[in-house]
Amino acid sequence: MTIKHPAFTGMVPVDDTALAVTDTGGPGRPVVYLNGSYADQSHWRPVIADLGSGYRHLTYDERARGKSKRSADYSFEACLRDIDAVLKARDVERPILVGWSYGAMLAIHWAARNPERVLGAVSVDGALPHEWLDDAAREHLRKLFRRLSPLFPIGRRLGLAARMSAAQHAEINIEINELYAPSALDPVFDRVTVPTRYVLATGGNLGGDPKLMEQIRANLDPVLARNPNIRISAKVASNHSKILRKDFRAIADAVRELAAPAPTRSSQS
C-alpha cells in the first residue's frame, strides 16, 4: 500500500529551538535538502521545480537561519541532530539527502553514520577535503566576519546570513574548515556505503581564488579511486554561489540517478 504523506509548513521543535520546515507531502521518494552555512531553504526552489511532483520534497531552515528560531548551539553536531528531528517529525524513511556547501558535509556525515536509513546522497560543490586552517587563518576569519557584520541585515533578506553575531558566524566557518581536513574527512568517506554523487562547480567564487578552488575540487580524486560508492555526476559551468540557480538541472539529474531502480540481474545480462 502506498502511503500519501500530508503536506506541512510549520515549526519542528528540537533541543532548545524550533526549525521552519516545508514538506510537500505525497507518496513520492522523499528528498531532503540541506542548506549552505548561512542560507535558507528558498535556494532549492529551482531544483524542486525541475524534479516536480513525483518526489516528496522536504526543506528546512537551520537554527537562526530563515524563519527558524535561535539556539545556544550552532555546532555541526547540532545540525546533524536537526536532520534526525526533521525525519522523525515528518515520518521520513530512506530519503535522498541533497546538500550544498555546508549542507553537503551534513549529507555525507549523516549518510556515513546511517547507511540503513538513507537511499543516497548528493553533494553540491561541498564536502571536499582540504587543509589550510592555522591560527593566523582563524584570526583572519574572525576579523573578516566582524568587518562583514554591517552587511548581515541585507544578507538575511537574501537568505545568505543568519541571525547570529559576527563571532558566531566565524566560529561556524572555522569549525567546518577543521572538519574538511583530510585527517577528519577521509575516515568519513571510507564509511560511505550508499550511492553518493557529486555535482561540482567550476572556478572561483567571492573570496575564493579560482586556482585554489579547482585544486580543492581535485582533492576528491583519491577519494573516488578509493570508494566506488562515491562518483562525480557532473561538473558544471557555474561557480559555487550560483550553482543552485544556474545548474539546477544537473543537481536534479543526480537525484534522479539515485532514485532510479537498481538494474536487475537479467537487465544487466
CSV table of N, CA, C and O in Angstrom, one decimal, residues 139-238:
chain,number,residue,atom,x,y,z
A,139,GLU,N,42.2,33.6,13.0
A,139,GLU,CA,42.0,35.0,13.4
A,139,GLU,C,41.6,35.9,12.2
A,139,GLU,O,40.8,36.8,12.4
A,140,HIS,N,42.1,35.6,11.0
A,140,HIS,CA,41.7,36.3,9.8
A,140,HIS,C,40.2,36.2,9.6
A,140,HIS,O,39.5,37.1,9.3
A,141,LEU,N,39.6,34.9,9.8
A,141,LEU,CA,38.2,34.7,9.6
A,141,LEU,C,37.4,35.5,10.6
A,141,LEU,O,36.3,36.1,10.3
A,142,ARG,N,37.9,35.5,11.8
A,142,ARG,CA,37.1,36.3,12.9
A,142,ARG,C,37.1,37.8,12.5
A,142,ARG,O,36.0,38.4,12.7
A,143,LYS,N,38.2,38.3,12.1
A,143,LYS,CA,38.3,39.7,11.7
A,143,LYS,C,37.4,40.0,10.5
A,143,LYS,O,36.7,41.0,10.4
A,144,LEU,N,37.4,39.1,9.5
A,144,LEU,CA,36.6,39.2,8.3
A,144,LEU,C,35.1,39.3,8.6
A,144,LEU,O,34.4,40.2,8.1
A,145,PHE,N,34.6,38.4,9.5
A,145,PHE,CA,33.2,38.4,9.8
A,145,PHE,C,32.8,39.7,10.6
A,145,PHE,O,31.7,40.2,10.5
A,146,ARG,N,33.8,40.2,11.4
A,146,ARG,CA,33.5,41.4,12.1
A,146,ARG,C,33.3,42.6,11.1
A,146,ARG,O,32.4,43.4,11.3
A,147,ARG,N,34.2,42.6,10.1
A,147,ARG,CA,34.1,43.6,9.1
A,147,ARG,C,32.8,43.5,8.2
A,147,ARG,O,32.2,44.5,7.8
A,148,LEU,N,32.3,42.2,8.0
A,148,LEU,CA,31.2,42.0,7.2
A,148,LEU,C,29.9,42.2,8.0
A,148,LEU,O,28.8,42.3,7.4
A,149,SER,N,29.9,42.3,9.3
A,149,SER,CA,28.7,42.3,10.1
A,149,SER,C,27.7,43.4,9.7
A,149,SER,O,26.5,43.2,9.8
A,150,PRO,N,28.1,44.6,9.2
A,150,PRO,CA,27.1,45.6,8.8
A,150,PRO,C,26.2,45.1,7.6
A,150,PRO,O,25.1,45.6,7.4
A,151,LEU,N,26.8,44.1,6.9
A,151,LEU,CA,26.0,43.6,5.7
A,151,LEU,C,25.1,42.5,6.1
A,151,LEU,O,24.3,42.0,5.3
A,152,PHE,N,25.1,42.0,7.3
A,152,PHE,CA,24.3,40.8,7.7
A,152,PHE,C,22.8,41.1,7.5
A,152,PHE,O,22.1,40.2,7.0
A,153,PRO,N,22.2,42.3,7.9
A,153,PRO,CA,20.8,42.5,7.7
A,153,PRO,C,20.4,42.3,6.2
A,153,PRO,O,19.3,41.8,5.9
A,154,ILE,N,21.2,42.8,5.3
A,154,ILE,CA,20.9,42.6,3.9
A,154,ILE,C,21.0,41.2,3.5
A,154,ILE,O,20.2,40.6,2.8
A,155,GLY,N,22.1,40.5,4.0
A,155,GLY,CA,22.2,39.1,3.7
A,155,GLY,C,21.1,38.2,4.2
A,155,GLY,O,20.7,37.3,3.5
A,156,ARG,N,20.5,38.6,5.4
A,156,ARG,CA,19.4,37.8,5.9
A,156,ARG,C,18.2,37.9,5.0
A,156,ARG,O,17.5,37.0,4.7
A,157,ARG,N,18.0,39.1,4.4
A,157,ARG,CA,16.8,39.3,3.5
A,157,ARG,C,17.0,38.5,2.2
A,157,ARG,O,16.0,38.1,1.6
A,158,LEU,N,18.3,38.2,1.9
A,158,LEU,CA,18.6,37.4,0.7
A,158,LEU,C,18.7,35.9,1.0
A,158,LEU,O,19.0,35.1,0.1
A,159,GLY,N,18.5,35.5,2.2
A,159,GLY,CA,18.7,34.2,2.7
A,159,GLY,C,20.1,33.7,2.7
A,159,GLY,O,20.5,32.6,2.5
A,160,LEU,N,21.1,34.7,3.0
A,160,LEU,CA,22.5,34.4,2.9
A,160,LEU,C,23.2,34.7,4.2
A,160,LEU,O,24.5,34.8,4.2
A,161,ALA,N,22.5,35.0,5.3
A,161,ALA,CA,23.1,35.3,6.6
A,161,ALA,C,22.2,34.8,7.7
A,161,ALA,O,21.0,34.7,7.5
A,162,ALA,N,22.7,34.5,8.8
A,162,ALA,CA,21.9,34.0,9.9
A,162,ALA,C,21.7,35.1,10.9
A,162,ALA,O,22.3,36.2,10.9
A,163,ARG,N,20.8,34.9,11.8
A,163,ARG,CA,20.5,35.8,12.9
A,163,ARG,C,21.5,35.5,14.1
A,163,ARG,O,21.1,35.0,15.2
A,164,MET,N,22.7,35.7,13.8
A,164,MET,CA,23.8,35.4,14.7
A,164,MET,C,24.8,36.6,14.8
A,164,MET,O,24.8,37.4,13.9
A,165,SER,N,25.6,36.5,15.8
A,165,SER,CA,26.7,37.6,15.9
A,165,SER,C,27.8,37.3,14.9
A,165,SER,O,27.9,36.2,14.3
A,166,ALA,N,28.6,38.3,14.7
A,166,ALA,CA,29.8,38.0,13.8
A,166,ALA,C,30.7,36.9,14.3
A,166,ALA,O,31.2,36.1,13.6
A,167,ALA,N,30.8,36.8,15.6
A,167,ALA,CA,31.6,35.8,16.2
A,167,ALA,C,31.0,34.4,16.0
A,167,ALA,O,31.8,33.4,15.7
A,168,GLN,N,29.7,34.3,16.1
A,168,GLN,CA,29.1,33.0,15.8
A,168,GLN,C,29.2,32.6,14.4
A,168,GLN,O,29.4,31.4,14.0
A,169,HIS,N,29.0,33.6,13.5
A,169,HIS,CA,29.2,33.3,12.0
A,169,HIS,C,30.7,32.7,11.8
A,169,HIS,O,30.9,31.8,11.1
A,170,ALA,N,31.6,33.4,12.4
A,170,ALA,CA,33.0,33.0,12.2
A,170,ALA,C,33.3,31.6,12.8
A,170,ALA,O,34.0,30.8,12.1
A,171,GLU,N,32.8,31.3,14.0
A,171,GLU,CA,33.1,30.0,14.6
A,171,GLU,C,32.5,28.9,13.8
A,171,GLU,O,33.1,27.8,13.7
A,172,ILE,N,31.3,29.1,13.2
A,172,ILE,CA,30.8,28.0,12.3
A,172,ILE,C,31.7,27.8,11.1
A,172,ILE,O,32.0,26.6,10.7
A,173,ASN,N,32.2,28.9,10.5
A,173,ASN,CA,33.1,28.7,9.4
A,173,ASN,C,34.4,28.0,9.8
A,173,ASN,O,34.9,27.2,9.1
A,174,ILE,N,34.9,28.4,11.0
A,174,ILE,CA,36.2,27.8,11.4
A,174,ILE,C,36.0,26.3,11.7
A,174,ILE,O,36.8,25.4,11.3
A,175,GLU,N,34.9,25.9,12.4
A,175,GLU,CA,34.6,24.5,12.7
A,175,GLU,C,34.5,23.7,11.4
A,175,GLU,O,35.1,22.6,11.3
A,176,ILE,N,33.8,24.2,10.4
A,176,ILE,CA,33.6,23.3,9.2
A,176,ILE,C,34.9,23.2,8.4
A,176,ILE,O,35.2,22.1,7.9
A,177,ASN,N,35.7,24.2,8.4
A,177,ASN,CA,37.0,24.1,7.8
A,177,ASN,C,37.9,23.1,8.5
A,177,ASN,O,38.7,22.4,7.9
A,178,GLU,N,37.8,23.0,9.8
A,178,GLU,CA,38.6,22.0,10.5
A,178,GLU,C,38.1,20.6,10.2
A,178,GLU,O,38.9,19.7,10.0
A,179,LEU,N,36.8,20.5,9.9
A,179,LEU,CA,36.2,19.2,9.5
A,179,LEU,C,36.6,18.8,8.1
A,179,LEU,O,36.5,17.6,7.7
A,180,TYR,N,37.0,19.8,7.3
A,180,TYR,CA,37.4,19.5,5.9
A,180,TYR,C,38.8,18.8,5.8
A,180,TYR,O,39.2,18.3,4.8
A,181,ALA,N,39.6,18.9,6.9
A,181,ALA,CA,40.9,18.4,6.9
A,181,ALA,C,40.9,16.9,6.5
A,181,ALA,O,40.0,16.2,7.1
A,182,PRO,N,41.8,16.4,5.7
A,182,PRO,CA,41.7,15.0,5.3
A,182,PRO,C,41.8,14.1,6.5
A,182,PRO,O,41.1,13.0,6.4
A,183,SER,N,42.5,14.4,7.5
A,183,SER,CA,42.6,13.5,8.7
A,183,SER,C,41.2,13.4,9.3
A,183,SER,O,40.9,12.3,9.9
A,184,ALA,N,40.3,14.4,9.2
A,184,ALA,CA,39.0,14.3,9.7
A,184,ALA,C,38.0,13.7,8.7
A,184,ALA,O,37.1,13.0,9.1
A,185,LEU,N,38.1,14.1,7.4
A,185,LEU,CA,37.1,13.8,6.4
A,185,LEU,C,37.3,12.4,5.8
A,185,LEU,O,36.4,11.7,5.4
A,186,ASP,N,38.6,12.0,5.6
A,186,ASP,CA,38.8,10.7,4.9
A,186,ASP,C,38.2,9.5,5.6
A,186,ASP,O,37.6,8.7,5.0
A,187,PRO,N,38.2,9.5,7.0
A,187,PRO,CA,37.6,8.3,7.6
A,187,PRO,C,36.0,8.3,7.4
A,187,PRO,O,35.4,7.3,7.3
A,188,VAL,N,35.5,9.5,7.2
A,188,VAL,CA,34.0,9.6,6.9
A,188,VAL,C,33.8,9.1,5.5
A,188,VAL,O,32.9,8.2,5.3
A,189,PHE,N,34.6,9.5,4.5
A,189,PHE,CA,34.4,8.9,3.2
A,189,PHE,C,34.6,7.4,3.2
A,189,PHE,O,33.8,6.7,2.4
A,190,ASP,N,35.5,6.9,3.9
A,190,ASP,CA,35.7,5.4,4.0
A,190,ASP,C,34.5,4.7,4.5
A,190,ASP,O,34.4,3.5,4.3
A,191,ARG,N,33.7,5.4,5.3
A,191,ARG,CA,32.5,4.7,5.9
A,191,ARG,C,31.2,4.9,5.0
A,191,ARG,O,30.2,4.3,5.3
A,192,VAL,N,31.3,5.6,3.9
A,192,VAL,CA,30.2,5.8,3.0
A,192,VAL,C,30.0,4.5,2.2
A,192,VAL,O,30.8,4.0,1.4
A,193,THR,N,28.8,3.9,2.4
A,193,THR,CA,28.4,2.6,1.7
A,193,THR,C,27.2,2.8,0.8
A,193,THR,O,26.8,1.8,0.2
A,194,VAL,N,26.6,4.0,0.8
A,194,VAL,CA,25.4,4.2,0.0
A,194,VAL,C,25.9,5.0,-1.3
A,194,VAL,O,26.9,5.7,-1.3
A,195,PRO,N,25.1,4.9,-2.4
A,195,PRO,CA,25.4,5.7,-3.6
A,195,PRO,C,25.5,7.2,-3.3
A,195,PRO,O,24.5,7.8,-2.7
A,196,THR,N,26.6,7.8,-3.7
A,196,THR,CA,26.8,9.2,-3.4
A,196,THR,C,27.3,9.9,-4.7
A,196,THR,O,28.3,9.4,-5.3
A,197,ARG,N,26.7,11.0,-5.0
A,197,ARG,CA,27.0,11.7,-6.3
A,197,ARG,C,27.4,13.1,-6.0
A,197,ARG,O,26.8,13.8,-5.1
A,198,TYR,N,28.4,13.6,-6.7
A,198,TYR,CA,28.9,14.9,-6.6
A,198,TYR,C,28.5,15.7,-7.8
A,198,TYR,O,28.7,15.2,-9.0
A,199,VAL,N,28.0,16.9,-7.6
A,199,VAL,CA,27.9,17.9,-8.7
A,199,VAL,C,28.8,19.1,-8.3
A,199,VAL,O,28.6,19.7,-7.3
A,200,LEU,N,29.8,19.2,-9.2
A,200,LEU,CA,30.9,20.2,-8.8
A,200,LEU,C,30.7,21.5,-9.7
A,200,LEU,O,30.4,21.4,-10.9
A,201,ALA,N,31.0,22.6,-9.1
A,201,ALA,CA,31.1,23.9,-9.8
A,201,ALA,C,32.4,24.0,-10.4
A,201,ALA,O,33.3,23.1,-10.4
A,202,THR,N,32.7,25.2,-11.0
A,202,THR,CA,33.9,25.5,-11.8
A,202,THR,C,34.4,26.8,-11.3
A,202,THR,O,33.7,27.8,-11.1
A,203,GLY,N,35.7,26.9,-11.2
A,203,GLY,CA,36.4,28.2,-11.0
A,203,GLY,C,36.2,28.7,-9.6
A,203,GLY,O,35.9,28.0,-8.6
A,204,GLY,N,36.4,30.1,-9.5
A,204,GLY,CA,36.4,30.7,-8.2
A,204,GLY,C,35.0,31.2,-7.7
A,204,GLY,O,34.0,30.8,-8.2
A,205,ASN,N,35.0,32.0,-6.7
A,205,ASN,CA,33.8,32.5,-6.1
A,205,ASN,C,34.2,33.7,-5.3
A,205,ASN,O,35.4,34.0,-5.1
A,206,LEU,N,33.3,34.4,-4.7
A,206,LEU,CA,33.6,35.6,-3.9
A,206,LEU,C,34.4,35.1,-2.7
A,206,LEU,O,34.0,34.3,-1.9
A,207,GLY,N,35.6,35.6,-2.6
A,207,GLY,CA,36.6,35.2,-1.6
A,207,GLY,C,37.3,34.0,-1.8
A,207,GLY,O,38.1,33.5,-1.0
A,208,GLY,N,37.1,33.4,-3.0
A,208,GLY,CA,37.8,32.1,-3.3
A,208,GLY,C,38.6,32.2,-4.6
A,208,GLY,O,38.0,32.5,-5.7
A,209,ASP,N,39.9,32.0,-4.6
A,209,ASP,CA,40.7,32.1,-5.8
A,209,ASP,C,40.4,30.9,-6.7
A,209,ASP,O,40.3,29.8,-6.2
A,210,PRO,N,40.2,31.2,-8.0
A,210,PRO,CA,39.8,30.1,-8.9
A,210,PRO,C,40.8,28.9,-8.9
A,210,PRO,O,40.3,27.7,-8.9
A,211,LYS,N,42.1,29.2,-8.9
A,211,LYS,CA,43.1,28.0,-8.9
A,211,LYS,C,43.0,27.2,-7.7
A,211,LYS,O,43.1,26.0,-7.7
A,212,LEU,N,42.9,27.9,-6.5
A,212,LEU,CA,42.8,27.2,-5.3
A,212,LEU,C,41.5,26.4,-5.2
A,212,LEU,O,41.6,25.2,-4.7
A,213,MET,N,40.4,26.9,-5.6
A,213,MET,CA,39.1,26.2,-5.5
A,213,MET,C,39.2,25.0,-6.5
A,213,MET,O,38.6,23.9,-6.1
A,214,GLU,N,39.8,25.1,-7.6
A,214,GLU,CA,39.9,24.0,-8.5
A,214,GLU,C,40.8,22.9,-7.9
A,214,GLU,O,40.5,21.7,-8.1
A,215,GLN,N,41.8,23.3,-7.2
A,215,GLN,CA,42.7,22.3,-6.6
A,215,GLN,C,42.0,21.6,-5.5
A,215,GLN,O,42.1,20.4,-5.3
A,216,ILE,N,41.1,22.3,-4.7
A,216,ILE,CA,40.3,21.7,-3.7
A,216,ILE,C,39.4,20.7,-4.3
A,216,ILE,O,39.3,19.6,-3.7
A,217,ARG,N,38.8,21.0,-5.4
A,217,ARG,CA,37.9,20.0,-6.0
A,217,ARG,C,38.7,18.8,-6.5
A,217,ARG,O,38.2,17.7,-6.4
A,218,ALA,N,39.9,19.0,-7.0
A,218,ALA,CA,40.8,17.9,-7.4
A,218,ALA,C,41.2,17.0,-6.3
A,218,ALA,O,41.5,15.8,-6.5
A,219,ASN,N,41.1,17.5,-5.0
A,219,ASN,CA,41.5,16.7,-3.9
A,219,ASN,C,40.5,15.5,-3.7
A,219,ASN,O,40.7,14.6,-2.9
A,220,LEU,N,39.4,15.6,-4.4
A,220,LEU,CA,38.4,14.5,-4.3
A,220,LEU,C,38.8,13.3,-5.1
A,220,LEU,O,38.4,12.2,-4.8
A,221,ASP,N,39.8,13.4,-6.0
A,221,ASP,CA,40.2,12.3,-6.9
A,221,ASP,C,40.6,11.0,-6.1
A,221,ASP,O,40.2,9.9,-6.5
A,222,PRO,N,41.5,11.1,-5.1
A,222,PRO,CA,41.8,9.9,-4.4
A,222,PRO,C,40.7,9.3,-3.7
A,222,PRO,O,40.6,8.0,-3.5
A,223,VAL,N,39.7,10.1,-3.3
A,223,VAL,CA,38.5,9.5,-2.6
A,223,VAL,C,37.7,8.7,-3.6
A,223,VAL,O,37.3,7.6,-3.3
A,224,LEU,N,37.6,9.2,-4.9
A,224,LEU,CA,36.8,8.5,-5.9
A,224,LEU,C,37.5,7.2,-6.3
A,224,LEU,O,36.9,6.2,-6.5
A,225,ALA,N,38.8,7.2,-6.3
A,225,ALA,CA,39.6,6.0,-6.6
A,225,ALA,C,39.5,4.9,-5.5
A,225,ALA,O,39.5,3.7,-5.8
A,226,ARG,N,39.3,5.4,-4.3
A,226,ARG,CA,39.3,4.5,-3.1
A,226,ARG,C,37.9,4.0,-2.8
A,226,ARG,O,37.8,2.8,-2.4
A,227,ASN,N,36.8,4.7,-3.1
A,227,ASN,CA,35.5,4.3,-2.7
A,227,ASN,C,34.6,4.4,-3.9
A,227,ASN,O,34.2,5.4,-4.4
A,228,PRO,N,34.2,3.2,-4.5
A,228,PRO,CA,33.4,3.2,-5.7
A,228,PRO,C,32.0,3.6,-5.5
A,228,PRO,O,31.2,3.9,-6.5
A,229,ASN,N,31.5,3.8,-4.2
A,229,ASN,CA,30.2,4.3,-4.0
A,229,ASN,C,30.1,5.8,-4.2
A,229,ASN,O,29.0,6.3,-4.4
A,230,ILE,N,31.2,6.5,-4.3
A,230,ILE,CA,31.3,7.9,-4.5
A,230,ILE,C,31.7,8.2,-5.9
A,230,ILE,O,32.8,7.8,-6.4
A,231,ARG,N,30.9,9.0,-6.7
A,231,ARG,CA,31.2,9.3,-8.0
A,231,ARG,C,30.8,10.8,-8.3
A,231,ARG,O,30.0,11.4,-7.7
A,232,ILE,N,31.4,11.3,-9.4
A,232,ILE,CA,31.0,12.6,-9.9
A,232,ILE,C,29.9,12.4,-10.9
A,232,ILE,O,30.1,11.7,-11.9
A,233,SER,N,28.8,13.1,-10.7
A,233,SER,CA,27.7,13.1,-11.6
A,233,SER,C,27.8,14.1,-12.7
A,233,SER,O,27.5,13.8,-13.8
A,234,ALA,N,28.3,15.3,-12.3
A,234,ALA,CA,28.5,16.4,-13.3
A,234,ALA,C,29.5,17.4,-12.8
A,234,ALA,O,29.5,17.6,-11.6
A,235,LYS,N,30.2,18.1,-13.7
A,235,LYS,CA,30.9,19.3,-13.4
A,235,LYS,C,30.4,20.4,-14.3
A,235,LYS,O,30.3,20.2,-15.5
A,236,VAL,N,29.9,21.4,-13.7
A,236,VAL,CA,29.1,22.4,-14.4
A,236,VAL,C,29.8,23.8,-14.5
A,236,VAL,O,30.8,24.0,-13.8
A,237,ALA,N,29.2,24.6,-15.3
A,237,ALA,CA,29.9,25.9,-15.7
A,237,ALA,C,29.8,26.9,-14.6
A,237,ALA,O,30.7,27.8,-14.4
A,238,SER,N,28.8,26.9,-13.8
A,238,SER,CA,28.6,28.0,-12.8
A,238,SER,C,29.5,27.8,-11.6
A,238,SER,O,30.0,26.7,-11.3
